[in-house]
Short mmCIF file of C-alpha atoms in Angstrom, two decimals:
data_model
loop_
_atom_site.label_atom_id
_atom_site.label_comp_id
_atom_site.label_asym_id
_atom_site.label_seq_id
_atom_site.Cartn_x
_atom_site.Cartn_y
_atom_site.Cartn_z
CA MET A 9 32.23 -58.80 44.51
CA LYS A 10 33.19 -55.74 46.56
CA GLU A 11 36.94 -55.42 46.54
CA ILE A 12 38.59 -54.84 49.94
CA ILE A 13 42.33 -54.98 49.24
CA LYS A 14 44.91 -55.95 46.57
CA ILE A 15 48.31 -57.56 47.15
CA ASN A 16 51.00 -58.10 44.50
CA LEU A 17 52.61 -61.52 45.09
CA ASP A 18 56.31 -60.97 44.42
CA ASN A 19 58.22 -62.50 47.37
CA GLU A 20 57.96 -64.21 50.77
CA MET A 21 57.13 -60.93 52.54
CA ASP A 22 54.06 -60.65 50.30
CA LEU A 23 53.08 -64.20 51.29
CA ILE A 24 53.14 -63.17 54.99
CA LEU A 25 51.03 -60.09 54.19
CA ALA A 26 48.54 -62.21 52.25
CA HIS A 27 48.14 -64.68 55.17
CA LYS A 28 47.72 -61.96 57.80
CA ARG A 29 45.17 -60.00 55.77
CA CYS A 30 43.14 -63.15 55.03
CA MET A 31 43.07 -63.86 58.78
CA LYS A 32 42.05 -60.26 59.54
CA ILE A 33 39.17 -60.20 57.00
CA ALA A 34 37.90 -63.56 58.28
CA GLU A 35 38.08 -62.26 61.84
CA MET A 36 36.22 -59.02 60.93
CA CYS A 37 33.47 -61.13 59.30
CA GLY A 38 32.97 -63.04 62.59
CA MET A 39 34.36 -66.40 61.49
CA PRO A 40 35.47 -68.93 64.11
CA SER A 41 39.25 -69.33 64.50
CA SER A 42 39.28 -72.72 62.77
CA PHE A 43 37.59 -71.31 59.66
CA GLN A 44 39.90 -68.29 59.72
CA THR A 45 42.92 -70.62 59.68
CA ARG A 46 41.56 -72.98 57.03
CA PHE A 47 40.68 -70.09 54.64
CA SER A 48 44.00 -68.25 55.19
CA THR A 49 46.07 -71.45 54.79
CA ALA A 50 44.33 -72.38 51.51
CA VAL A 51 44.97 -68.87 50.12
CA SER A 52 48.59 -68.96 51.33
CA GLU A 53 49.20 -72.33 49.65
CA ILE A 54 48.13 -70.99 46.22
CA ALA A 55 49.94 -67.69 46.88
CA ARG A 56 53.17 -69.62 47.63
CA CYS A 57 52.77 -71.45 44.29
CA SER A 58 52.28 -68.09 42.49
CA ILE A 59 55.40 -66.58 44.07
CA ALA A 60 57.47 -69.66 43.20
CA LYS A 61 56.18 -70.53 39.73
CA GLY A 62 54.04 -67.65 38.55
CA LYS A 63 54.50 -64.33 36.87
CA ASN A 64 52.64 -61.08 37.43
CA SER A 65 50.64 -62.59 40.27
CA LEU A 66 47.91 -60.59 42.00
CA LEU A 67 45.72 -61.42 45.01
CA VAL A 68 42.39 -59.64 45.44
CA LEU A 69 40.43 -60.06 48.67
CA GLY A 70 36.77 -59.06 48.82
CA ILE A 71 33.25 -59.87 49.93
CA ASN A 72 30.67 -61.27 47.53
CA VAL A 73 27.06 -60.34 48.33
CA ILE A 74 24.94 -63.11 46.79
CA LYS A 75 21.82 -61.87 48.59
CA ALA A 76 21.04 -60.26 51.93
CA THR A 77 21.11 -63.61 53.73
CA GLN A 78 24.03 -65.08 51.83
CA LYS A 79 27.53 -63.58 51.71
CA GLU A 80 31.01 -64.99 51.36
CA ILE A 81 34.68 -64.00 51.56
CA ILE A 82 36.40 -64.28 48.21
CA ALA A 83 40.13 -64.57 47.39
CA ILE A 84 41.01 -64.36 43.69
CA ILE A 85 44.58 -65.03 42.52
CA THR A 86 45.37 -64.24 38.88
CA ASP A 87 48.55 -65.06 36.97
CA THR A 88 49.83 -65.32 33.41
CA VAL A 89 51.12 -68.85 34.12
CA ASP A 90 49.10 -72.08 34.35
CA LEU A 91 49.70 -72.46 38.13
CA LYS A 92 47.76 -75.69 38.61
CA ASN A 93 49.74 -77.43 35.90
CA CYS A 94 52.98 -76.20 37.50
CA ASN A 95 52.13 -77.46 41.01
CA PRO A 96 49.04 -79.73 41.18
CA GLU A 97 49.98 -80.87 44.73
CA ALA A 98 49.51 -77.35 46.10
CA PHE A 99 46.02 -77.13 44.58
CA ASN A 100 45.10 -80.61 45.92
CA TYR A 101 46.19 -79.59 49.41
CA ALA A 102 44.30 -76.25 49.22
CA SER A 103 41.16 -78.12 48.09
CA LYS A 104 41.35 -80.47 51.07
CA ILE A 105 41.67 -77.56 53.48
CA SER A 106 39.02 -75.26 51.97
CA GLY A 107 36.77 -77.39 49.83
CA ASN A 108 35.58 -74.22 47.98
CA ILE A 109 38.19 -73.69 45.28
CA GLU A 110 37.69 -73.09 41.52
CA TYR A 111 40.37 -72.86 38.83
CA SER A 112 40.44 -71.83 35.16
CA TYR A 113 43.07 -71.06 32.53
CA LEU A 114 41.93 -69.15 29.46
CA ASN A 115 43.72 -66.80 27.05
CA ASN A 116 47.05 -67.10 28.91
CA GLN A 117 45.37 -66.08 32.16
CA SER A 118 44.94 -68.40 35.19
CA THR A 119 42.30 -67.57 37.79
CA THR A 120 42.02 -69.27 41.17
CA ARG A 121 38.91 -68.50 43.21
CA ILE A 122 38.74 -69.51 46.91
CA SER A 123 35.56 -68.75 48.87
CA GLN A 124 34.37 -69.12 52.45
CA PRO A 125 30.72 -68.55 53.47
CA VAL A 126 30.12 -65.99 56.25
CA ALA A 127 28.39 -67.55 59.26
CA SER A 128 26.36 -64.44 60.16
CA PRO A 129 25.69 -62.64 56.85
CA GLY A 130 23.13 -60.29 58.39
CA LEU A 131 25.87 -58.54 60.37
CA LEU A 132 27.71 -57.49 57.18
CA SER A 133 25.92 -54.30 56.16
CA GLU A 134 27.02 -51.99 53.37
CA THR A 135 28.40 -49.56 55.92
CA LYS A 136 30.40 -52.26 57.63
CA ILE A 137 31.91 -53.49 54.35
CA LYS A 138 32.91 -49.91 53.57
CA GLY A 139 34.52 -49.80 57.00
CA PHE A 140 36.65 -52.83 56.02
CA ILE A 141 37.93 -50.95 52.97
CA ASP A 142 38.81 -47.87 55.04
CA TYR A 143 40.50 -50.05 57.66
CA PHE A 144 42.95 -51.60 55.23
CA LYS A 145 43.41 -48.26 53.47
CA TYR A 146 44.60 -46.55 56.64
CA GLU A 147 45.96 -49.66 58.43
CA PRO A 148 49.37 -49.06 60.08
CA PRO A 149 52.25 -50.92 58.37
CA LEU A 150 52.75 -54.42 59.64
CA SER A 151 56.51 -54.15 59.05
CA PRO A 152 59.09 -51.83 57.45
CA TYR A 153 58.66 -53.85 54.26
CA ASP A 154 54.93 -53.32 54.35
CA GLU A 155 55.44 -49.58 54.81
CA ILE A 156 57.87 -49.39 51.86
CA ARG A 157 55.55 -51.52 49.81
CA LYS A 158 52.60 -49.22 50.55
CA LYS A 159 54.64 -46.17 49.54
CA ASN A 160 55.67 -47.89 46.33
CA ILE A 161 52.06 -48.73 45.55
CA GLU A 162 51.08 -45.10 46.15
CA LEU A 163 53.93 -43.88 43.92
CA ILE A 164 52.96 -46.30 41.19
CA ALA A 165 49.34 -45.15 41.42
CA LEU A 166 50.42 -41.50 41.24
CA SER A 167 52.73 -42.25 38.33
CA GLU A 168 49.92 -43.99 36.46
CA LYS A 169 47.56 -41.05 37.09
CA LEU A 170 50.25 -38.61 35.96
CA ALA A 171 50.89 -40.64 32.81
CA GLU A 172 47.15 -40.82 32.16
CA SER A 173 46.84 -37.06 32.66
CA GLU A 174 49.79 -36.39 30.35
CA ASN A 175 48.29 -38.66 27.70
CA LYS A 176 44.97 -36.83 27.91
CA TYR A 177 46.63 -33.43 27.57
CA LYS A 178 48.81 -34.72 24.73
CA GLN A 179 45.77 -36.15 22.96
CA LEU A 180 43.92 -32.86 23.47
CA ALA A 181 46.88 -30.84 22.13
CA ASN A 182 47.12 -33.12 19.10
CA THR A 183 43.42 -33.09 18.22
CA ILE A 184 42.42 -29.43 18.71
CA PRO A 185 42.61 -27.34 15.49
CA ILE A 186 45.37 -25.12 16.88
CA LEU A 187 49.01 -25.22 15.78
CA ILE A 188 51.24 -25.40 18.88
CA CYS A 189 54.96 -25.48 19.49
CA VAL A 190 57.25 -24.91 22.49
CA ILE A 191 60.49 -22.94 22.09
CA ASN A 192 63.30 -22.14 24.50
CA GLU A 193 65.28 -18.95 25.08
CA ARG A 194 67.77 -19.94 22.38
CA ASN A 195 64.97 -20.14 19.74
CA ASN A 196 65.14 -23.95 19.56
CA VAL A 197 61.81 -25.72 19.02
CA LEU A 198 61.41 -28.27 21.80
CA LEU A 199 58.00 -29.70 20.95
CA THR A 200 55.27 -29.46 18.30
CA ASN A 201 51.79 -30.92 18.30
CA GLU A 202 50.56 -33.19 15.51
CA SER A 203 48.37 -30.45 13.99
CA LEU A 204 51.44 -28.30 13.34
CA GLU A 205 53.47 -31.25 12.07
CA HIS A 206 50.75 -32.20 9.59
CA TYR A 207 50.31 -28.58 8.50
CA LEU A 208 53.97 -27.97 7.70
CA GLU A 209 55.73 -29.41 4.69
CA VAL A 210 59.14 -29.02 6.38
CA PRO A 211 59.68 -29.64 10.16
CA ILE A 212 60.37 -26.49 12.15
CA LEU A 213 63.59 -26.87 14.16
CA ALA A 214 64.17 -23.29 15.29
CA PHE A 215 62.07 -20.16 15.67
CA ASP A 216 64.20 -17.99 13.38
CA LYS A 217 63.98 -16.30 9.98
CA LYS A 218 65.34 -19.29 8.06
CA ASN A 219 62.81 -21.76 9.49
CA LEU A 220 59.87 -19.34 9.51
CA SER A 221 60.39 -18.55 5.83
CA ASN A 222 59.40 -22.16 5.05
CA PHE A 223 55.77 -21.52 5.97
CA ILE A 224 55.23 -17.85 7.00
CA HIS A 225 54.40 -15.18 4.39
CA PRO A 226 57.58 -13.20 3.59
CA ASP A 227 55.89 -9.89 4.47
CA ASP A 228 54.98 -11.12 7.99
CA ILE A 229 58.28 -12.66 9.18
CA ASP A 230 59.99 -9.47 10.37
CA GLY A 231 56.91 -8.45 12.39
CA ILE A 232 56.79 -11.83 14.17
CA LEU A 233 60.50 -11.83 15.00
CA GLU A 234 60.31 -8.25 16.32
CA GLY A 235 57.34 -9.20 18.51
CA TRP A 236 59.20 -12.32 19.74
CA LYS A 237 62.23 -10.17 20.61
CA ILE A 238 60.14 -7.73 22.66
CA ALA A 239 58.30 -10.59 24.41
CA LYS A 240 61.61 -12.17 25.47
CA SER A 241 63.05 -8.91 26.77
CA LYS A 242 59.92 -7.96 28.75
CA ARG A 243 58.82 -11.48 29.69
CA SER A 244 55.42 -10.58 28.25
CA GLU A 245 52.92 -11.97 25.76
CA PHE A 246 52.94 -11.16 22.04
CA LEU A 247 49.83 -11.24 19.87
CA GLY A 248 49.74 -10.68 16.13
CA GLU A 249 48.35 -11.82 12.80
CA THR A 250 50.21 -13.74 10.13
CA ARG A 251 49.66 -15.75 6.97
CA ILE A 252 50.72 -19.42 6.97
CA LYS A 253 51.37 -21.26 3.73
CA TYR A 254 48.87 -24.00 2.95
CA GLY A 255 49.41 -25.63 -0.43
CA LEU A 256 49.69 -22.83 -2.99
CA SER A 257 47.85 -20.23 -0.88
CA TYR A 258 48.25 -18.51 2.50
CA ILE A 259 45.77 -18.75 5.38
CA TRP A 260 45.39 -16.02 8.00
CA HIS A 261 46.23 -17.07 11.59
CA LEU A 262 46.36 -15.36 14.96
CA ILE A 263 49.82 -15.92 16.52
CA SER A 264 50.26 -15.88 20.29
CA ILE A 265 53.63 -16.19 22.08
CA MET A 266 53.47 -16.45 25.87
CA PRO A 267 55.76 -17.53 28.75
CA ASN A 268 55.40 -21.18 29.78
CA LYS A 269 55.43 -20.77 33.57
CA ALA A 270 56.02 -23.52 36.14
CA GLU A 271 54.12 -23.84 39.43
CA ASP A 272 56.78 -21.82 41.28
CA GLY A 273 56.45 -18.95 38.78
CA THR A 274 59.70 -19.62 36.92
CA PHE A 275 59.92 -20.46 33.25
CA ASN A 276 62.49 -21.40 30.68
CA SER A 277 60.33 -21.97 27.60
CA TRP A 278 57.62 -20.26 25.54
CA LEU A 279 54.34 -21.48 24.09
CA VAL A 280 53.51 -20.47 20.51
CA TYR A 281 49.94 -20.85 19.25
CA PHE A 282 48.62 -20.36 15.70
CA VAL A 283 44.80 -20.11 15.46
CA ASP A 284 43.03 -20.06 12.07
CA ILE A 285 41.18 -16.73 11.65
CA ASN A 286 40.93 -16.79 7.85
CA ALA A 287 37.11 -16.92 7.83
CA GLN A 288 36.85 -13.92 10.20
CA LYS A 289 39.44 -12.07 8.13
CA MET A 290 37.48 -12.64 4.94
CA VAL A 291 34.29 -11.38 6.62
CA VAL A 292 36.07 -8.21 7.78
CA GLU A 293 37.54 -7.63 4.32
CA THR A 294 34.14 -8.21 2.71
CA LEU A 295 32.47 -5.73 5.09
CA LYS A 296 35.26 -3.25 4.41
CA ASP A 297 34.86 -3.66 0.66
CA ASN A 298 31.10 -3.36 1.05
CA THR A 299 31.51 -0.11 3.01
CA GLU A 300 33.84 1.30 0.36
CA LEU A 301 31.40 0.16 -2.32
CA LYS A 302 28.56 1.99 -0.58
CA VAL A 303 30.65 5.15 -0.44
CA ILE A 304 31.43 4.85 -4.16
CA GLN A 305 27.77 4.15 -4.85
CA ARG A 306 26.70 7.27 -2.96
CA GLU A 307 29.28 9.31 -4.86
CA LEU A 308 28.02 7.88 -8.17
CA GLU A 309 24.41 8.63 -7.23
CA SER A 310 25.38 12.18 -6.34
CA ALA A 311 27.32 12.57 -9.58
CA ASN A 312 24.39 11.07 -11.52
CA LEU A 313 21.96 13.55 -9.97
CA LYS A 314 24.27 16.38 -10.94
CA LEU A 315 24.57 14.96 -14.45
CA VAL A 316 20.77 14.67 -14.78
CA PHE A 317 20.44 18.27 -13.63
CA LYS A 318 23.10 19.42 -16.11
CA ASN A 319 21.42 17.48 -18.92
CA LYS A 320 18.12 19.16 -18.09
CA GLU A 321 19.84 22.53 -18.19
CA LEU A 322 21.51 21.62 -21.49
CA GLU A 323 18.22 20.44 -22.96
CA GLN A 324 16.49 23.66 -21.95
CA PHE A 325 19.39 25.67 -23.28
CA ALA A 326 19.34 23.81 -26.62
CA TYR A 327 15.60 24.37 -26.98
CA ILE A 328 15.74 28.05 -26.04
CA ALA A 329 18.85 28.65 -28.13
CA SER A 330 17.33 26.88 -31.13
CA HIS A 331 14.05 28.79 -30.81
CA ASP A 332 15.77 32.15 -30.30
CA LEU A 333 18.18 31.52 -33.19
CA GLN A 334 15.48 30.38 -35.59
CA GLU A 335 13.38 33.52 -35.14
CA PRO A 336 15.97 36.13 -36.28
CA LEU A 337 17.16 33.70 -38.96
CA ARG A 338 13.67 33.48 -40.45
CA LYS A 339 13.46 37.28 -40.54
CA ILE A 340 16.84 37.45 -42.30
CA MET A 341 15.69 34.92 -44.91
CA ILE A 342 12.38 36.83 -45.46
CA MET A 343 14.20 40.16 -45.87
CA LEU A 344 16.69 38.57 -48.28
CA SER A 345 13.80 37.22 -50.31
CA ARG A 346 12.06 40.59 -50.47
CA ALA A 347 15.28 42.48 -51.21
CA GLY A 348 16.09 40.13 -54.07
CA GLU A 349 12.72 40.54 -55.78
CA HIS A 350 13.76 43.82 -57.50
CA LEU A 351 17.30 42.76 -58.41
CA SER A 352 18.45 41.40 -61.69
CA GLU A 353 20.27 38.10 -62.02
CA ASP A 354 23.61 39.88 -62.35
CA GLN A 355 22.90 42.02 -59.31
CA ARG A 356 21.93 38.93 -57.31
CA LYS A 357 25.27 37.33 -58.22
CA LEU A 358 27.08 40.59 -57.50
CA TYR A 359 25.72 40.79 -54.00
CA TYR A 360 25.98 36.98 -53.34
CA PHE A 361 22.24 36.71 -52.70
CA ASP A 362 22.10 33.04 -53.67
CA ARG A 363 25.07 32.11 -51.49
CA ILE A 364 23.70 34.07 -48.52
CA THR A 365 20.29 32.41 -48.91
CA MET A 366 21.86 28.91 -49.11
CA ALA A 367 24.02 29.61 -46.04
CA ALA A 368 20.98 30.79 -44.09
CA GLY A 369 19.10 27.65 -45.14
CA ARG A 370 21.96 25.40 -43.99
CA LEU A 371 22.07 27.27 -40.68
CA SER A 372 18.34 26.74 -40.24
CA ASN A 373 18.70 23.01 -40.94
CA LEU A 374 21.62 22.77 -38.55
CA ILE A 375 19.65 24.43 -35.74
CA THR A 376 16.73 22.05 -36.38
CA ASP A 377 19.03 18.99 -36.32
CA VAL A 378 20.68 20.09 -33.06
CA LEU A 379 17.25 20.64 -31.52
CA ASN A 380 16.10 17.17 -32.60
CA TYR A 381 19.26 15.58 -31.20
CA SER A 382 18.80 17.27 -27.80
CA ARG A 383 15.19 16.09 -27.59
CA ILE A 384 16.06 12.37 -27.82
CA ASP A 385 15.07 11.21 -24.34
CA ASN A 386 13.10 8.04 -23.60
CA LYS A 387 12.87 8.42 -19.84
CA LYS A 388 9.51 10.15 -19.96
CA GLN A 389 7.98 8.03 -22.71
CA ILE A 390 6.47 4.54 -22.72
CA PHE A 391 7.54 1.89 -25.22
CA GLU A 392 4.76 0.58 -27.44
CA GLU A 393 4.50 -1.95 -30.23
CA VAL A 394 5.61 -0.40 -33.52
CA ASP A 395 4.92 -2.13 -36.87
CA LEU A 396 8.06 -1.39 -38.88
CA ASN A 397 6.29 -2.30 -42.15
CA GLN A 398 3.84 0.58 -41.64
CA THR A 399 6.64 2.90 -40.47
CA LEU A 400 8.72 2.25 -43.61
CA SER A 401 5.66 2.69 -45.81
CA GLU A 402 5.06 6.16 -44.37
CA ILE A 403 8.77 7.05 -44.68
CA LEU A 404 8.77 6.10 -48.40
CA GLY A 405 5.77 8.41 -48.85
CA ASP A 406 7.79 11.28 -47.30
CA LEU A 407 10.71 10.53 -49.63
CA SER A 408 8.61 9.91 -52.73
CA LEU A 409 9.90 12.99 -54.61
CA VAL A 410 13.55 11.98 -54.10
CA ILE A 411 12.77 8.38 -55.06
CA GLU A 412 11.04 9.48 -58.28
CA GLU A 413 13.78 11.98 -59.10
CA LYS A 414 16.50 9.32 -58.85
CA ASN A 415 14.38 6.42 -60.16
CA ALA A 416 15.38 4.57 -56.99
CA ILE A 417 14.40 0.94 -56.40
CA ILE A 418 13.25 0.29 -52.83
CA GLU A 419 12.61 -3.31 -51.72
CA ILE A 420 11.07 -3.91 -48.31
CA LYS A 421 10.82 -7.48 -47.08
CA SER A 422 8.63 -8.52 -44.16
CA LEU A 423 9.68 -6.63 -41.02
CA PRO A 424 8.84 -7.41 -37.37
CA THR A 425 6.78 -5.50 -34.86
CA VAL A 426 9.10 -4.13 -32.19
CA LEU A 427 8.82 -2.38 -28.83
CA GLY A 428 9.87 1.24 -29.04
CA LEU A 429 9.01 4.90 -29.55
CA ASP A 430 7.28 5.44 -32.87
CA THR A 431 8.56 8.98 -33.54
CA GLN A 432 12.18 8.05 -32.80
CA LEU A 433 12.12 4.86 -34.87
CA ARG A 434 10.56 6.84 -37.74
CA GLN A 435 13.45 9.36 -37.49
CA LEU A 436 15.99 6.47 -37.37
CA PHE A 437 14.82 4.73 -40.55
CA TYR A 438 14.15 8.04 -42.35
CA ASN A 439 17.78 9.10 -41.85
CA LEU A 440 19.21 5.74 -42.97
CA VAL A 441 17.01 5.43 -46.10
CA ASN A 442 17.62 9.10 -46.96
CA ASN A 443 21.40 8.52 -46.68
CA ALA A 444 21.14 5.48 -48.95
CA LEU A 445 19.45 7.67 -51.58
CA LYS A 446 21.74 10.66 -51.05
CA PHE A 447 25.18 8.98 -51.07
CA ASN A 448 24.76 7.30 -54.45
CA THR A 449 26.07 8.08 -57.93
CA ALA A 450 24.08 5.39 -59.73
CA VAL A 451 20.42 4.42 -59.71
CA PRO A 452 19.85 3.76 -55.99
CA VAL A 453 18.84 0.21 -55.01
CA VAL A 454 17.87 -0.08 -51.31
CA THR A 455 16.88 -3.37 -49.64
CA ILE A 456 15.35 -3.39 -46.16
CA SER A 457 14.91 -6.80 -44.51
CA ALA A 458 14.83 -8.68 -41.22
CA SER A 459 17.16 -11.57 -40.36
CA ASN A 460 18.12 -13.90 -37.52
CA ILE A 461 21.75 -14.11 -38.65
CA ASN A 462 24.46 -12.07 -36.95
CA GLU A 463 26.37 -11.32 -40.14
CA ASP A 464 28.58 -8.53 -38.78
CA ASN A 465 29.84 -10.78 -35.87
CA ASN A 466 29.96 -7.81 -33.48
CA VAL A 467 26.95 -8.60 -31.29
CA SER A 468 26.74 -11.43 -28.77
CA SER A 469 23.48 -13.39 -28.22
CA PRO A 470 21.84 -12.19 -31.48
CA GLU A 471 18.89 -14.47 -30.72
CA ASN A 472 17.72 -11.86 -28.18
CA TYR A 473 17.37 -9.16 -30.87
CA HIS A 474 15.31 -8.25 -33.92
CA ILE A 475 17.97 -7.79 -36.63
CA ILE A 476 17.09 -5.35 -39.42
CA SER A 477 19.44 -4.56 -42.29
CA ILE A 478 19.37 -1.60 -44.72
CA ALA A 479 21.57 -2.35 -47.73
CA ASP A 480 22.36 0.03 -50.59
CA ASN A 481 24.55 0.16 -53.69
CA GLY A 482 25.93 3.61 -52.87
CA ILE A 483 29.43 5.02 -52.71
CA GLY A 484 30.31 3.08 -49.55
CA MET A 485 33.07 4.07 -47.15
CA ASP A 486 36.41 2.85 -45.88
CA SER A 487 36.55 0.81 -42.64
CA GLN A 488 39.01 3.34 -41.21
CA TYR A 489 36.04 5.65 -40.58
CA SER A 490 34.10 3.11 -38.53
CA GLY A 491 35.27 4.64 -35.25
CA ARG A 492 33.88 8.14 -35.92
CA ILE A 493 31.03 7.82 -38.37
CA PHE A 494 28.43 8.05 -35.58
CA ASP A 495 30.02 11.12 -33.95
CA MET A 496 28.44 14.56 -34.08
CA PHE A 497 29.35 16.80 -37.07
CA GLN A 498 31.46 14.08 -38.72
CA ARG A 499 31.49 14.36 -42.52
CA LEU A 500 33.39 12.05 -44.88
CA HIS A 501 32.81 14.23 -47.97
CA GLU A 502 32.85 17.91 -48.92
CA ARG A 503 29.56 19.80 -48.52
CA ASP A 504 29.43 20.70 -52.20
CA GLN A 505 29.51 16.97 -53.07
CA TYR A 506 26.83 15.74 -50.64
CA GLY A 507 24.63 17.83 -48.39
CA GLY A 508 23.99 17.40 -44.68
CA ASN A 509 25.30 18.60 -41.35
CA GLY A 510 26.98 15.44 -40.01
CA ILE A 511 24.33 14.94 -37.33
CA GLY A 512 22.08 12.30 -38.93
CA LEU A 513 24.06 9.16 -37.93
CA ALA A 514 24.82 10.60 -34.48
CA LEU A 515 21.06 10.99 -34.06
CA CYS A 516 20.57 7.37 -35.20
CA ARG A 517 23.03 6.06 -32.63
CA ARG A 518 21.36 8.02 -29.85
CA ILE A 519 17.94 6.64 -30.81
CA ILE A 520 19.32 3.09 -30.82
CA GLU A 521 20.95 3.62 -27.40
CA ASN A 522 17.59 4.84 -26.03
CA HIS A 523 16.11 1.53 -27.21
CA ASN A 524 18.95 -0.51 -25.59
CA GLY A 525 19.98 -1.70 -29.01
CA VAL A 526 23.06 -1.70 -31.24
CA ILE A 527 23.83 -0.19 -34.65
CA ASN A 528 26.74 -1.31 -36.82
CA PHE A 529 27.62 -1.29 -40.49
CA THR A 530 29.66 -3.14 -43.10
CA SER A 531 30.90 -1.25 -46.13
CA LYS A 532 33.50 -1.02 -48.91
CA PRO A 533 34.24 2.01 -51.10
CA GLY A 534 32.28 1.80 -54.35
CA GLU A 535 30.40 -1.37 -53.27
CA GLY A 536 27.68 0.04 -51.06
CA THR A 537 26.87 -0.10 -47.34
CA ILE A 538 24.78 -2.31 -45.06
CA PHE A 539 23.57 -0.86 -41.74
CA TRP A 540 22.70 -3.47 -39.11
CA ILE A 541 20.11 -2.48 -36.50
CA TYR A 542 19.61 -4.63 -33.36
CA LEU A 543 16.45 -3.95 -31.33
CA PRO A 544 15.79 -6.06 -28.19
CA LYS A 545 12.89 -8.51 -28.39
CA LYS A 546 12.07 -7.84 -24.73
#
């Protein structure tokens, strides 16, 4: 059905309007006068019953297009009351007059449908039906009541549209992920959207320090209030950043305070928006940190290049100095030897020949040790597989005279093959075995073995290392020296007790560091020492 006009059935004036408009539609459809009267009277009879007995009654007049050659005028009266049960006589009378009346009452809704076929359906085109709608839309009032009624209908329609629009805007304001509130000139909060209400643990009643401290970071409150003060005085917008409390943390938001202007340009309230910018803030901070990190990295690279250059200079200096020092020292030792050939034993003691010769020898050894220490550098060498069993066998051959002299007992258990530099590893184990023989007042007993147990408890993930131990029954040392035993020129005993320059263990540590390993020891005075060597498996 194509609706032409609606009429609310409230009083007798509406009954008159209903009758006249039924007559007019029937006339516009080309019905004879008798059919116009019969249709309008039937509709009026039911309309009178609705006004008298009904509630919330509505009459809708329209044209039903069944097909191009079959059309009818339709009057539908709806009500929340069972009209036919209230006044069956009225329905019987309307049925006699019209003959085309249907009635139903379902779900507390009564519907009365009265129809009248159009005699010349071909004359009712779509354009003409639209003309009917426009006619009643712009029809002059039939009476002052009709004019007032039309105005009321228009006002109601406008009010409904306004309410619908307000609901849409309210729904939009409540669903968007922006925290919104409205404040007046006296700092009172007039309105908040649901997003802000759900976000806050305590309702915000005023835009002041006391209320803001419930959810704004303490360091940001003064800045917001100062911006709000300037915005009020200049009638301008304020933009800033702040941190809003969310649980136990704070989330960065963009805050915007702007005048809430009316259509005439005046305003008496302010809109406050909080927009989450925490993700953007974190990106900016990350980029900033990354930039600072790159600067630090460049500075470290520059410093490293300088350090490499200085180390090269130091290495060259150590080599040149050692070579240049050794040459005159050798000449001094040769001349001392020749000069002493013609001296008696008393004369040699008188002129301290033996002491001078020993001092020159110690100086020569010291220069050699310093040169060896400066040459420890694995950057130019390639790691290869080194069989430690063969290495220890060769070292024992080098130390055979000392071993025989002291009747030392050396026990070597099966050792692994490791990745490393053969010359450096040979120097490492030579120094440690030599120390075990040297720092001993009894018959030396030295045990060299491999283990998978991290007995010194100072290395994490021992499964990633070959663990080699060198245990002796020597003089041992106190744990108080553990922090400096591997330092250059560190001696725990007088030179006349035990020889050496205090470089051997420093050289061992440097070799181990070149192999990305670890060296530790466990020891007690008088009970011997165990050195633990950790060499990476990969």
